[in-house]
mmCIF file of C-alpha atoms in Angstrom:
data_model
loop_
_atom_site.group_PDB
_atom_site.id
_atom_site.type_symbol
_atom_site.label_atom_id
_atom_site.label_comp_id
_atom_site.label_asym_id
_atom_site.label_seq_id
_atom_site.Cartn_x
_atom_site.Cartn_y
_atom_site.Cartn_z
ATOM 1 C CA MET A 1 0.000 0.000 0.000
ATOM 2 C CA SER A 2 1.224 3.443 -0.801
ATOM 3 C CA LYS A 3 0.415 6.465 1.281
ATOM 4 C CA LYS A 4 -0.889 9.525 -0.479
ATOM 5 C CA LYS A 5 0.670 12.716 0.638
ATOM 6 C CA GLY A 6 -1.693 15.702 1.027
ATOM 7 C CA LYS A 7 -1.155 18.691 -1.167
ATOM 8 C CA GLY A 8 -1.606 22.349 -0.248
ATOM 9 C CA PRO A 9 -4.758 24.342 -0.948
ATOM 10 C CA THR A 10 -6.089 24.077 -4.475
ATOM 11 C CA LEU A 11 -7.769 27.506 -4.532
ATOM 12 C CA PHE A 12 -5.780 30.708 -4.767
ATOM 13 C CA ILE A 13 -7.426 34.126 -4.401
ATOM 14 C CA ASN A 14 -5.511 37.051 -5.788
ATOM 15 C CA GLN A 15 -6.052 40.187 -3.732
ATOM 16 C CA SER A 16 -4.742 43.519 -4.793
ATOM 17 C CA PHE A 17 -3.552 45.852 -2.064
ATOM 18 C CA SER A 18 -4.153 49.158 -3.753
ATOM 19 C CA GLY A 19 -5.423 50.961 -0.661
ATOM 20 C CA THR A 20 -3.375 51.200 2.534
ATOM 21 C CA PRO A 21 -4.829 51.172 6.037
ATOM 22 C CA SER A 22 -3.760 54.786 6.518
ATOM 23 C CA ASP A 23 -6.452 55.807 4.005
ATOM 24 C CA THR A 24 -9.220 54.823 6.399
ATOM 25 C CA ASN A 25 -10.883 57.216 8.823
ATOM 26 C CA MET A 26 -9.586 56.261 12.265
ATOM 27 C CA GLN A 27 -10.204 57.912 15.627
ATOM 28 C CA GLU A 28 -7.215 59.929 16.673
ATOM 29 C CA ILE A 29 -8.371 61.940 19.701
ATOM 30 C CA PHE A 30 -10.467 60.989 22.716
ATOM 31 C CA LYS A 31 -11.764 63.519 25.218
ATOM 32 C CA SER A 32 -13.522 62.802 28.478
ATOM 33 C CA ARG A 33 -15.221 65.283 30.752
ATOM 34 C CA LEU A 34 -15.127 64.399 34.426
ATOM 35 C CA GLU A 35 -18.224 65.071 36.489
ATOM 36 C CA THR A 36 -17.525 67.878 38.918
ATOM 37 C CA GLU A 37 -19.561 69.065 41.838
ATOM 38 C CA PRO A 38 -23.232 69.622 40.993
ATOM 39 C CA LYS A 39 -24.276 73.152 40.236
ATOM 40 C CA ALA A 40 -26.161 75.130 42.870
ATOM 41 C CA GLU A 41 -29.278 75.217 40.665
ATOM 42 C CA GLU A 42 -29.381 71.412 40.502
ATOM 43 C CA ILE A 43 -29.162 70.977 44.271
ATOM 44 C CA GLU A 44 -31.969 73.378 45.118
ATOM 45 C CA SER A 45 -34.246 72.402 42.258
ATOM 46 C CA PRO A 46 -37.852 71.653 43.340
ATOM 47 C CA VAL A 47 -38.059 68.956 40.635
ATOM 48 C CA LYS A 48 -35.407 66.887 42.415
ATOM 49 C CA GLU A 49 -37.365 67.118 45.647
ATOM 50 C CA MET A 50 -40.429 65.669 43.975
ATOM 51 C CA ARG A 51 -38.458 62.700 42.603
ATOM 52 C CA LYS A 52 -37.234 61.522 45.995
ATOM 53 C CA PRO A 53 -39.128 58.454 47.238
ATOM 54 C CA VAL A 54 -41.222 59.094 50.301
ATOM 55 C CA PRO A 55 -41.081 56.249 52.821
ATOM 56 C CA SER A 56 -44.487 55.040 53.853
ATOM 57 C CA GLU A 57 -45.627 54.982 57.435
ATOM 58 C CA SER A 58 -45.861 51.169 57.451
ATOM 59 C CA GLY A 59 -42.053 50.795 57.618
ATOM 60 C CA ASP A 60 -41.387 50.088 53.936
ATOM 61 C CA SER A 61 -38.496 52.562 53.793
ATOM 62 C CA ASN A 62 -35.979 49.695 53.835
ATOM 63 C CA GLN A 63 -37.709 48.109 50.847
ATOM 64 C CA THR A 64 -37.703 51.428 48.987
ATOM 65 C CA ASP A 65 -33.961 51.786 49.574
ATOM 66 C CA ARG A 66 -33.388 48.279 48.220
ATOM 67 C CA MET A 67 -35.378 49.031 45.077
ATOM 68 C CA HIS A 68 -33.268 52.094 44.278
ATOM 69 C CA SER A 69 -29.902 50.521 44.968
ATOM 70 C CA GLY A 70 -28.882 47.976 42.366
ATOM 71 C CA PHE A 71 -27.292 45.645 44.892
ATOM 72 C CA ASN A 72 -28.079 44.853 48.491
ATOM 73 C CA ARG A 73 -24.973 45.425 50.559
ATOM 74 C CA VAL A 74 -24.387 42.360 52.685
ATOM 75 C CA LYS A 75 -22.373 42.672 55.868
ATOM 76 C CA PRO A 76 -19.320 40.371 55.909
ATOM 77 C CA PHE A 77 -19.784 37.227 57.994
ATOM 78 C CA LYS A 78 -16.928 38.203 60.329
ATOM 79 C CA GLU A 79 -18.674 41.472 61.247
ATOM 80 C CA MET A 80 -22.009 39.831 62.141
ATOM 81 C CA ASN A 81 -23.049 38.983 65.674
ATOM 82 C CA VAL A 82 -24.075 35.415 66.608
ATOM 83 C CA GLN A 83 -27.779 35.910 65.844
ATOM 84 C CA GLU A 84 -27.041 37.472 62.452
ATOM 85 C CA ARG A 85 -24.685 34.599 61.642
ATOM 86 C CA LEU A 86 -27.400 32.091 62.540
ATOM 87 C CA ASP A 87 -29.908 33.915 60.354
ATOM 88 C CA TYR A 88 -27.388 33.925 57.503
ATOM 89 C CA LEU A 89 -26.802 30.172 57.808
ATOM 90 C CA ILE A 90 -30.532 29.438 58.109
ATOM 91 C CA ASN A 91 -31.253 31.444 54.943
ATOM 92 C CA PHE A 92 -28.211 30.106 53.046
ATOM 93 C CA PRO A 93 -29.116 29.339 49.392
ATOM 94 C CA LYS A 94 -30.323 25.765 48.956
ATOM 95 C CA VAL A 95 -28.595 25.450 45.565
ATOM 96 C CA LEU A 96 -25.190 25.700 47.277
ATOM 97 C CA PRO A 97 -23.763 22.965 49.481
ATOM 98 C CA PRO A 98 -24.031 23.693 53.214
ATOM 99 C CA VAL A 99 -21.034 25.485 54.654
ATOM 100 C CA PRO A 100 -19.127 23.747 57.450
ATOM 101 C CA CYS A 101 -18.731 25.897 60.552
ATOM 102 C CA VAL A 102 -17.324 25.687 64.041
ATOM 103 C CA PHE A 103 -20.015 26.366 66.643
ATOM 104 C CA TYR A 104 -18.491 27.516 69.950
ATOM 105 C CA THR A 105 -20.188 27.219 73.329
ATOM 106 C CA ALA A 106 -18.670 28.049 76.714
ATOM 107 C CA ASP A 107 -17.503 24.445 77.197
ATOM 108 C CA GLU A 108 -17.119 22.871 73.748
ATOM 109 C CA LYS A 109 -16.796 23.482 70.065
ATOM 110 C CA PHE A 110 -18.707 21.577 67.395
ATOM 111 C CA LEU A 111 -17.530 21.179 63.816
ATOM 112 C CA GLY A 112 -20.327 20.591 61.325
ATOM 113 C CA THR A 113 -23.090 22.051 59.198
ATOM 114 C CA LEU A 114 -26.315 23.645 60.380
ATOM 115 C CA ARG A 115 -29.231 21.325 59.578
ATOM 116 C CA ALA A 116 -32.182 22.779 61.495
ATOM 117 C CA ALA A 117 -32.988 25.708 63.729
ATOM 118 C CA ASP A 118 -35.928 26.974 65.714
ATOM 119 C CA ASP A 119 -36.369 29.732 68.286
ATOM 120 C CA HIS A 120 -34.535 27.919 71.100
ATOM 121 C CA GLN A 121 -32.075 25.405 69.625
ATOM 122 C CA ILE A 122 -30.085 24.425 66.556
ATOM 123 C CA THR A 123 -29.215 21.013 65.152
ATOM 124 C CA ILE A 124 -25.755 20.465 63.724
ATOM 125 C CA GLU A 125 -24.647 17.519 61.600
ATOM 126 C CA THR A 126 -21.050 16.719 62.522
ATOM 127 C CA ALA A 127 -18.418 15.234 60.223
ATOM 128 C CA ASN A 128 -19.230 11.663 61.292
ATOM 129 C CA GLN A 129 -22.955 12.130 60.428
ATOM 130 C CA LEU A 130 -24.039 12.500 64.069
ATOM 131 C CA SER A 131 -26.556 15.133 65.070
ATOM 132 C CA GLU A 132 -25.882 17.517 67.940
ATOM 133 C CA THR A 133 -28.537 19.790 69.402
ATOM 134 C CA ILE A 134 -27.350 23.013 71.032
ATOM 135 C CA PRO A 135 -29.502 25.640 72.773
ATOM 136 C CA ILE A 136 -29.092 29.000 71.043
ATOM 137 C CA ASN A 137 -28.476 30.846 74.319
ATOM 138 C CA GLN A 138 -25.324 28.733 74.871
ATOM 139 C CA LEU A 139 -23.742 29.741 71.542
ATOM 140 C CA LYS A 140 -20.786 32.086 71.976
ATOM 141 C CA ASN A 141 -19.448 32.252 68.405
ATOM 142 C CA ILE A 142 -19.828 30.755 64.916
ATOM 143 C CA VAL A 143 -16.888 30.613 62.536
ATOM 144 C CA MET A 144 -17.372 29.666 58.896
ATOM 145 C CA ILE A 145 -14.698 27.251 57.668
ATOM 146 C CA GLY A 146 -15.501 27.199 53.960
ATOM 147 C CA ILE A 147 -17.065 25.116 51.231
ATOM 148 C CA LYS A 148 -15.502 21.696 50.718
ATOM 149 C CA ARG A 149 -14.789 20.721 47.136
#
């Protein structure tokens, strides 16, 4: 058997280079105007006053603020107190795997993931698939370890 050796391309396109790229209209200068302090007329304008959202008396001012800001600023986990950390872990997105944490009490520390919580106690699943129930009033600190891969 003989092997056929491939040849190069069989189609050749002749292109003339009569025009050079310097003949095209290219952008040469770019100017940018920085926003400075607002003018005095803009600050005291009655139209601006009418556009401000008025918080309702039912306490919806927090919701109004969230609607106008594109993103909800979330406090870092390290800056939260114990109750805020519990609320964060309880409301952790279900599409993500549960985050392992260290739950500190006055006497012990428990390594595991939060499985259930109610008003008085939490249930933690430890690394060896055992469940531990801890009263919330005994919790001193919660430290997030991270997501295991």
